[in-house]
Amino acid sequence: MGASNSSESEIQQSSGAERLSCVDPHFRSLMGKLERLAPAAQRIFSLGKLYFVQGDRDTENDKNEFQALFPSLDRGDSTESKFESGFELFHPLKKSTPPLQHGQTFMQWKAGHDFQYANLTCSQRRRVIYIQPIDDFPDFVKNFRFEWNFQSRTMSVDLFEMLQGFAQIFFSGMDVCLLPKIEMAEIGWDVASRYHQVTGQKQYLVSDFYPHLRRILPPDGACILGLIWTDLFPENFNFVLGEASVKHLAGIFCFGRFPPSSSNAQDLTKITGSIVWKLIKVISHETCHLFGLDHCTFFRCAMNESNSVPEAVDQPLFLCPVCLRKLHQHCGFDVVERYQDLLKFLKDIQVQLPCDSVDSAVKWLENCLKFLNS
Protein backbone atom coordinates (compact mmCIF):
# COMPACT_ATOMS: atom_id res chain seq x y z
CA MET A 1 0.00 0.00 0.00
CA GLY A 2 2.99 2.28 -0.52
CA ALA A 3 3.32 5.28 -2.79
CA SER A 4 4.15 4.59 -6.42
CA ASN A 5 7.73 5.12 -7.53
CA SER A 6 8.69 7.91 -9.92
CA SER A 7 10.50 7.53 -13.23
CA GLU A 8 14.29 7.37 -13.48
CA SER A 9 14.39 10.88 -14.93
CA GLU A 10 12.48 12.18 -11.90
CA ILE A 11 14.92 10.40 -9.59
CA GLN A 12 17.90 11.97 -11.34
CA GLN A 13 16.30 15.42 -11.20
CA SER A 14 15.72 15.09 -7.45
CA SER A 15 19.15 14.06 -6.25
CA GLY A 16 19.07 17.04 -3.87
CA ALA A 17 16.53 15.25 -1.69
CA GLU A 18 18.83 12.23 -1.51
CA ARG A 19 21.65 14.45 -0.25
CA LEU A 20 19.26 16.05 2.22
CA SER A 21 18.06 12.73 3.64
CA CYS A 22 21.64 11.58 4.08
CA VAL A 23 22.75 14.68 5.96
CA ASP A 24 21.28 13.81 9.33
CA PRO A 25 20.25 10.42 10.77
CA HIS A 26 17.61 12.23 12.84
CA PHE A 27 16.03 13.49 9.62
CA ARG A 28 16.13 10.01 8.08
CA SER A 29 14.39 8.62 11.18
CA LEU A 30 11.81 11.41 11.11
CA MET A 31 10.99 11.28 7.39
CA GLY A 32 12.38 8.01 5.97
CA LYS A 33 14.01 7.70 2.56
CA LEU A 34 12.84 10.30 0.08
CA GLU A 35 15.11 9.76 -2.90
CA ARG A 36 12.80 7.44 -4.88
CA LEU A 37 9.70 9.64 -4.50
CA ALA A 38 8.42 12.07 -7.12
CA PRO A 39 10.00 15.56 -7.01
CA ALA A 40 6.93 17.31 -5.57
CA ALA A 41 6.69 14.74 -2.77
CA GLN A 42 10.39 15.16 -2.01
CA ARG A 43 9.99 18.93 -1.94
CA ILE A 44 7.16 18.97 0.61
CA PHE A 45 8.62 16.19 2.76
CA SER A 46 12.04 17.87 2.84
CA LEU A 47 10.38 20.57 4.96
CA GLY A 48 10.44 18.10 7.82
CA LYS A 49 13.94 19.52 8.29
CA LEU A 50 12.24 22.62 9.71
CA TYR A 51 11.64 20.69 12.92
CA PHE A 52 15.35 20.92 13.65
CA VAL A 53 15.37 24.73 13.42
CA GLN A 54 15.91 25.99 16.94
CA GLY A 55 14.09 28.62 18.97
CA ASP A 56 11.49 31.17 17.80
CA ARG A 57 10.56 30.83 14.14
CA ASP A 58 10.39 34.63 13.74
CA THR A 59 13.99 35.36 14.71
CA GLU A 60 16.72 36.24 12.24
CA ASN A 61 18.79 33.31 13.54
CA ASP A 62 16.03 30.92 12.50
CA LYS A 63 15.94 32.41 9.02
CA ASN A 64 19.68 32.00 8.72
CA GLU A 65 19.48 28.42 10.02
CA PHE A 66 16.67 27.66 7.57
CA GLN A 67 18.77 29.00 4.71
CA ALA A 68 21.69 26.83 5.83
CA LEU A 69 19.44 23.75 5.77
CA PHE A 70 18.05 24.65 2.33
CA PRO A 71 20.86 26.52 0.53
CA SER A 72 19.28 26.06 -2.90
CA LEU A 73 16.06 27.86 -2.01
CA ASP A 74 15.23 31.55 -2.33
CA ARG A 75 17.09 33.62 0.29
CA GLY A 76 14.81 36.63 0.01
CA ASP A 77 13.11 38.15 3.05
CA SER A 78 9.70 39.08 1.60
CA THR A 79 6.57 37.25 2.71
CA GLU A 80 6.11 35.89 -0.80
CA SER A 81 9.63 34.50 -0.98
CA LYS A 82 9.27 32.89 2.46
CA PHE A 83 6.19 31.03 1.23
CA GLU A 84 7.96 30.06 -1.97
CA SER A 85 10.83 28.65 0.11
CA GLY A 86 8.43 26.84 2.46
CA PHE A 87 9.64 28.69 5.57
CA GLU A 88 6.14 29.85 6.59
CA LEU A 89 4.16 26.75 5.66
CA PHE A 90 4.84 24.62 8.73
CA HIS A 91 5.51 25.70 12.29
CA PRO A 92 7.57 23.37 14.52
CA LEU A 93 6.51 22.70 18.08
CA LYS A 94 8.87 22.81 21.04
CA LYS A 95 11.39 19.99 20.74
CA SER A 96 12.07 17.23 23.21
CA THR A 97 15.60 16.24 24.22
CA PRO A 98 16.73 14.19 22.37
CA PRO A 99 14.58 15.76 19.63
CA LEU A 100 12.72 12.63 18.44
CA GLN A 101 12.12 10.94 21.79
CA HIS A 102 8.45 11.75 22.35
CA GLY A 103 6.84 11.56 18.93
CA GLN A 104 5.88 9.02 16.28
CA THR A 105 8.43 9.37 13.48
CA PHE A 106 7.75 8.08 9.97
CA MET A 107 10.04 5.10 10.56
CA GLN A 108 8.22 4.18 13.78
CA TRP A 109 4.84 4.47 12.06
CA LYS A 110 6.06 2.42 9.08
CA ALA A 111 7.25 -0.43 11.30
CA GLY A 112 3.81 -0.76 12.87
CA HIS A 113 2.03 -0.25 9.55
CA ASP A 114 4.08 -2.92 7.77
CA PHE A 115 3.48 -5.37 10.61
CA GLN A 116 -0.27 -4.72 10.54
CA TYR A 117 -0.52 -5.42 6.81
CA ALA A 118 2.15 -8.14 6.57
CA ASN A 119 -0.36 -10.99 6.49
CA LEU A 120 -2.71 -9.47 3.93
CA THR A 121 -2.55 -10.56 0.30
CA CYS A 122 -3.39 -8.18 -2.52
CA SER A 123 -6.90 -9.61 -2.76
CA GLN A 124 -7.49 -9.00 0.93
CA ARG A 125 -6.31 -5.42 1.14
CA ARG A 126 -8.89 -3.04 2.49
CA ARG A 127 -9.14 0.05 0.29
CA VAL A 128 -12.58 1.50 1.13
CA ILE A 129 -13.49 4.07 3.79
CA TYR A 130 -17.16 3.68 4.72
CA ILE A 131 -19.29 6.52 6.10
CA GLN A 132 -22.34 5.37 8.06
CA PRO A 133 -25.10 7.88 9.00
CA ILE A 134 -26.84 6.78 12.21
CA ASP A 135 -30.40 7.61 13.33
CA ASP A 136 -32.46 10.53 12.11
CA PHE A 137 -31.31 14.05 11.29
CA PRO A 138 -33.28 17.32 11.26
CA ASP A 139 -34.99 18.32 8.01
CA PHE A 140 -32.55 21.18 7.39
CA VAL A 141 -29.70 18.64 7.39
CA LYS A 142 -31.51 16.24 5.08
CA ASN A 143 -32.56 19.09 2.74
CA PHE A 144 -29.14 20.76 2.57
CA ARG A 145 -27.61 20.96 -0.92
CA PHE A 146 -24.05 21.80 -1.91
CA GLU A 147 -23.04 22.75 -5.47
CA TRP A 148 -19.73 20.99 -6.02
CA ASN A 149 -17.65 21.71 -9.12
CA PHE A 150 -15.93 18.40 -9.70
CA GLN A 151 -13.95 17.37 -12.78
CA SER A 152 -15.41 20.12 -14.98
CA ARG A 153 -19.01 19.46 -14.00
CA THR A 154 -21.26 20.78 -11.24
CA MET A 155 -23.01 18.32 -8.96
CA SER A 156 -25.73 19.11 -6.42
CA VAL A 157 -25.00 16.89 -3.40
CA ASP A 158 -26.37 16.54 0.12
CA LEU A 159 -24.33 16.98 3.29
CA PHE A 160 -23.32 13.33 3.55
CA GLU A 161 -22.24 13.22 -0.10
CA MET A 162 -20.26 16.41 0.45
CA LEU A 163 -18.40 14.78 3.35
CA GLN A 164 -17.85 11.71 1.20
CA GLY A 165 -16.33 13.93 -1.51
CA PHE A 166 -14.03 15.61 0.98
CA ALA A 167 -12.81 12.28 2.33
CA GLN A 168 -12.26 11.02 -1.23
CA ILE A 169 -9.90 13.97 -1.83
CA PHE A 170 -8.17 14.05 1.58
CA PHE A 171 -7.50 10.30 1.39
CA SER A 172 -6.81 10.19 -2.35
CA GLY A 173 -5.86 6.68 -3.39
CA MET A 174 -8.57 5.15 -1.21
CA ASP A 175 -12.23 4.71 -2.17
CA VAL A 176 -14.95 6.29 -0.01
CA CYS A 177 -18.46 4.80 0.13
CA LEU A 178 -21.55 6.31 1.75
CA LEU A 179 -23.80 3.67 3.34
CA PRO A 180 -27.60 3.96 3.76
CA LYS A 181 -28.72 5.42 7.09
CA ILE A 182 -29.43 2.95 9.90
CA GLU A 183 -31.64 3.25 12.99
CA MET A 184 -30.06 1.96 16.21
CA ALA A 185 -33.41 0.92 17.72
CA GLU A 186 -34.32 -1.14 14.67
CA ILE A 187 -31.06 -3.13 14.58
CA GLY A 188 -30.72 -3.54 18.34
CA TRP A 189 -27.61 -1.51 19.13
CA ASP A 190 -27.11 -1.10 22.88
CA VAL A 191 -25.44 2.29 23.45
CA ALA A 192 -25.30 3.99 26.85
CA SER A 193 -26.67 7.54 27.03
CA ARG A 194 -27.05 10.40 29.47
CA TYR A 195 -28.18 14.05 29.57
CA HIS A 196 -25.47 16.68 29.85
CA GLN A 197 -25.63 18.42 33.23
CA VAL A 198 -25.20 21.91 31.73
CA THR A 199 -26.83 21.84 28.29
CA GLY A 200 -29.47 19.26 29.17
CA GLN A 201 -28.90 17.60 25.81
CA LYS A 202 -28.82 13.85 25.25
CA GLN A 203 -25.38 12.30 24.70
CA TYR A 204 -24.20 8.82 23.69
CA LEU A 205 -21.14 7.05 25.09
CA VAL A 206 -18.69 7.09 22.21
CA SER A 207 -16.91 3.79 22.96
CA ASP A 208 -20.16 1.78 22.81
CA PHE A 209 -20.36 2.38 19.05
CA TYR A 210 -17.05 0.70 18.13
CA PRO A 211 -18.03 -3.00 18.33
CA HIS A 212 -21.33 -2.34 16.54
CA LEU A 213 -19.63 -0.47 13.71
CA ARG A 214 -16.95 -3.14 13.41
CA ARG A 215 -19.59 -5.82 12.92
CA ILE A 216 -21.12 -4.02 9.93
CA LEU A 217 -17.79 -3.14 8.27
CA PRO A 218 -17.76 -4.78 4.80
CA PRO A 219 -14.86 -7.14 3.98
CA ASP A 220 -13.16 -4.56 1.73
CA GLY A 221 -13.42 -1.82 4.35
CA ALA A 222 -10.29 -0.09 5.63
CA CYS A 223 -12.45 1.54 8.31
CA ILE A 224 -15.97 2.75 9.04
CA LEU A 225 -16.97 6.19 10.30
CA GLY A 226 -20.31 6.71 11.99
CA LEU A 227 -21.98 10.13 11.77
CA ILE A 228 -24.71 10.98 14.26
CA TRP A 229 -26.71 14.09 15.16
CA THR A 230 -26.79 13.41 18.92
CA ASP A 231 -23.81 14.65 20.94
CA LEU A 232 -21.15 12.24 22.20
CA PHE A 233 -19.17 11.83 25.42
CA PRO A 234 -16.18 9.65 26.37
CA GLU A 235 -15.64 8.03 29.76
CA ASN A 236 -14.76 10.63 32.44
CA PHE A 237 -15.23 13.61 30.06
CA ASN A 238 -18.20 15.80 29.25
CA PHE A 239 -18.05 16.12 25.46
CA VAL A 240 -16.18 15.00 22.35
CA LEU A 241 -16.52 15.83 18.64
CA GLY A 242 -15.40 12.34 17.67
CA GLU A 243 -13.10 9.45 18.50
CA ALA A 244 -11.72 6.36 16.79
CA SER A 245 -10.62 2.87 17.78
CA VAL A 246 -7.82 1.31 15.74
CA LYS A 247 -8.68 -2.07 17.27
CA HIS A 248 -12.18 -1.90 15.78
CA LEU A 249 -11.25 0.00 12.58
CA ALA A 250 -14.12 2.29 13.56
CA GLY A 251 -14.74 5.91 14.44
CA ILE A 252 -17.79 7.96 15.35
CA PHE A 253 -18.35 11.73 15.17
CA CYS A 254 -21.17 14.19 15.77
CA PHE A 255 -22.05 17.74 14.83
CA GLY A 256 -20.52 19.18 18.00
CA ARG A 257 -23.48 21.46 18.52
CA PHE A 258 -23.07 22.62 22.08
CA PRO A 259 -20.08 24.12 23.87
CA PRO A 260 -20.24 22.08 27.11
CA SER A 261 -19.49 25.15 29.26
CA SER A 262 -22.42 27.13 27.82
CA SER A 263 -25.61 27.26 29.86
CA ASN A 264 -27.69 28.96 27.12
CA ALA A 265 -26.68 26.91 24.06
CA GLN A 266 -29.09 27.09 21.14
CA ASP A 267 -29.67 24.18 18.80
CA LEU A 268 -28.60 24.43 15.17
CA THR A 269 -31.12 25.51 12.58
CA LYS A 270 -28.95 25.49 9.42
CA ILE A 271 -25.70 24.16 8.03
CA THR A 272 -22.99 26.81 8.21
CA GLY A 273 -19.36 26.99 7.19
CA SER A 274 -18.27 26.54 10.79
CA ILE A 275 -20.31 23.31 11.06
CA VAL A 276 -18.79 21.95 7.85
CA TRP A 277 -15.35 22.94 9.15
CA LYS A 278 -15.91 20.95 12.36
CA LEU A 279 -17.08 17.91 10.41
CA ILE A 280 -14.22 17.81 7.90
CA LYS A 281 -11.71 18.40 10.70
CA VAL A 282 -12.93 15.49 12.80
CA ILE A 283 -13.34 13.15 9.79
CA SER A 284 -9.77 13.73 8.64
CA HIS A 285 -8.26 13.56 12.14
CA GLU A 286 -10.02 10.38 13.29
CA THR A 287 -9.52 8.55 9.99
CA CYS A 288 -5.79 9.28 10.14
CA HIS A 289 -5.78 7.64 13.57
CA LEU A 290 -7.35 4.56 11.99
CA PHE A 291 -4.43 4.43 9.55
CA GLY A 292 -2.01 4.31 12.47
CA LEU A 293 -1.09 7.99 12.88
CA ASP A 294 -0.54 9.07 16.49
CA HIS A 295 -1.00 12.62 17.74
CA CYS A 296 1.68 14.84 16.23
CA THR A 297 4.29 16.44 18.51
CA PHE A 298 6.56 17.83 15.77
CA PHE A 299 4.59 20.63 14.05
CA ARG A 300 1.32 22.51 14.21
CA CYS A 301 -0.70 19.89 12.41
CA ALA A 302 -4.14 18.39 11.85
CA MET A 303 -2.98 15.53 14.08
CA ASN A 304 -2.22 17.66 17.15
CA GLU A 305 -4.01 16.57 20.32
CA SER A 306 -6.79 18.85 21.57
CA ASN A 307 -8.39 19.16 24.99
CA SER A 308 -11.43 21.26 24.04
CA VAL A 309 -13.75 21.92 21.12
CA PRO A 310 -12.34 25.43 20.45
CA GLU A 311 -8.80 24.02 20.47
CA ALA A 312 -9.78 21.30 18.00
CA VAL A 313 -11.49 23.80 15.70
CA ASP A 314 -8.48 26.15 15.72
CA GLN A 315 -5.99 23.49 14.67
CA PRO A 316 -4.89 23.26 11.01
CA LEU A 317 -6.81 21.15 8.52
CA PHE A 318 -3.59 20.05 6.87
CA LEU A 319 -0.98 17.50 7.85
CA CYS A 320 2.60 18.50 8.60
CA PRO A 321 5.43 16.96 6.51
CA VAL A 322 5.88 14.06 8.95
CA CYS A 323 2.20 13.06 9.07
CA LEU A 324 1.67 13.71 5.36
CA ARG A 325 4.60 11.37 4.67
CA LYS A 326 2.78 8.61 6.57
CA LEU A 327 -0.52 9.16 4.79
CA HIS A 328 1.25 9.35 1.42
CA GLN A 329 2.89 6.00 2.10
CA HIS A 330 -0.47 4.46 2.97
CA CYS A 331 -2.60 5.97 0.18
CA GLY A 332 -0.10 6.56 -2.64
CA PHE A 333 -1.56 9.86 -3.87
CA ASP A 334 -0.02 12.50 -6.10
CA VAL A 335 0.88 15.37 -3.74
CA VAL A 336 0.18 18.24 -6.14
CA GLU A 337 -3.07 16.81 -7.51
CA ARG A 338 -4.36 16.20 -3.99
CA TYR A 339 -3.63 19.78 -2.91
CA GLN A 340 -5.20 21.14 -6.11
CA ASP A 341 -8.39 19.13 -5.56
CA LEU A 342 -8.57 20.23 -1.92
CA LEU A 343 -8.19 23.86 -3.01
CA LYS A 344 -11.07 23.58 -5.51
CA PHE A 345 -13.27 21.88 -2.93
CA LEU A 346 -12.61 24.44 -0.19
CA LYS A 347 -13.13 27.34 -2.60
CA ASP A 348 -16.60 25.95 -3.35
CA ILE A 349 -17.31 25.81 0.38
CA GLN A 350 -16.07 29.36 0.88
CA VAL A 351 -18.31 30.70 -1.88
CA GLN A 352 -21.44 29.00 -0.52
CA LEU A 353 -20.71 28.82 3.22
CA PRO A 354 -18.23 31.62 4.09
CA CYS A 355 -16.08 30.84 7.12
CA ASP A 356 -12.84 32.39 8.39
CA SER A 357 -11.27 28.98 8.99
CA VAL A 358 -12.01 27.83 5.45
CA ASP A 359 -10.70 31.11 4.06
CA SER A 360 -7.42 30.63 5.94
CA ALA A 361 -7.19 27.06 4.63
CA VAL A 362 -7.67 28.29 1.04
CA LYS A 363 -4.84 30.80 1.46
CA TRP A 364 -2.57 28.14 2.96
CA LEU A 365 -3.20 25.82 0.01
CA GLU A 366 -2.47 28.60 -2.47
CA ASN A 367 0.84 29.28 -0.75
CA CYS A 368 1.66 25.58 -0.54
CA LEU A 369 1.03 25.10 -4.27
CA LYS A 370 3.13 28.18 -4.97
CA PHE A 371 5.96 26.54 -3.05
CA LEU A 372 5.57 23.23 -4.88
CA ASN A 373 5.45 24.93 -8.28
CA SER A 374 8.16 27.54 -7.67
CSV table of N, CA and C in Angstrom, one decimal, residues 45 90 296 298-302 318-325:
chain,number,residue,atom,x,y,z
A,45,PHE,N,8.1,17.0,1.6
A,45,PHE,CA,8.6,16.2,2.8
A,45,PHE,C,10.0,16.7,3.3
A,90,PHE,N,5.0,25.5,7.6
A,90,PHE,CA,4.8,24.6,8.7
A,90,PHE,C,5.6,25.2,9.9
A,296,CYS,N,0.4,14.3,16.7
A,296,CYS,CA,1.7,14.8,16.2
A,296,CYS,C,2.3,15.8,17.3
A,298,PHE,N,5.5,17.2,16.5
A,298,PHE,CA,6.6,17.8,15.8
A,298,PHE,C,6.2,19.2,15.2
A,299,PHE,N,5.0,19.4,14.7
A,299,PHE,CA,4.6,20.6,14.1
A,299,PHE,C,3.2,21.0,14.5
A,300,ARG,N,2.7,22.2,14.2
A,300,ARG,CA,1.3,22.5,14.2
A,300,ARG,C,0.7,21.7,13.1
A,301,CYS,N,-0.3,20.9,13.4
A,301,CYS,CA,-0.7,19.9,12.4
A,301,CYS,C,-2.1,19.5,12.7
A,302,ALA,N,-2.8,18.9,11.7
A,302,ALA,CA,-4.1,18.4,11.8
A,302,ALA,C,-4.2,17.3,12.9
A,318,PHE,N,-4.6,20.8,7.7
A,318,PHE,CA,-3.6,20.0,6.9
A,318,PHE,C,-2.5,19.4,7.7
A,319,LEU,N,-2.0,18.3,7.2
A,319,LEU,CA,-1.0,17.5,7.9
A,319,LEU,C,0.4,18.1,7.7
A,320,CYS,N,1.2,18.0,8.7
A,320,CYS,CA,2.6,18.5,8.6
A,320,CYS,C,3.4,17.5,7.7
A,321,PRO,N,4.7,17.9,7.4
A,321,PRO,CA,5.4,17.0,6.5
A,321,PRO,C,5.6,15.5,7.1
A,322,VAL,N,5.7,15.4,8.4
A,322,VAL,CA,5.9,14.1,9.0
A,322,VAL,C,4.6,13.2,8.8
A,323,CYS,N,3.5,13.8,9.1
A,323,CYS,CA,2.2,13.1,9.1
A,323,CYS,C,1.8,12.9,7.6
A,324,LEU,N,2.0,13.9,6.8
A,324,LEU,CA,1.7,13.7,5.4
A,324,LEU,C,2.5,12.6,4.7
A,325,ARG,N,3.7,12.5,5.2
A,325,ARG,CA,4.6,11.4,4.7
A,325,ARG,C,4.0,10.0,5.0
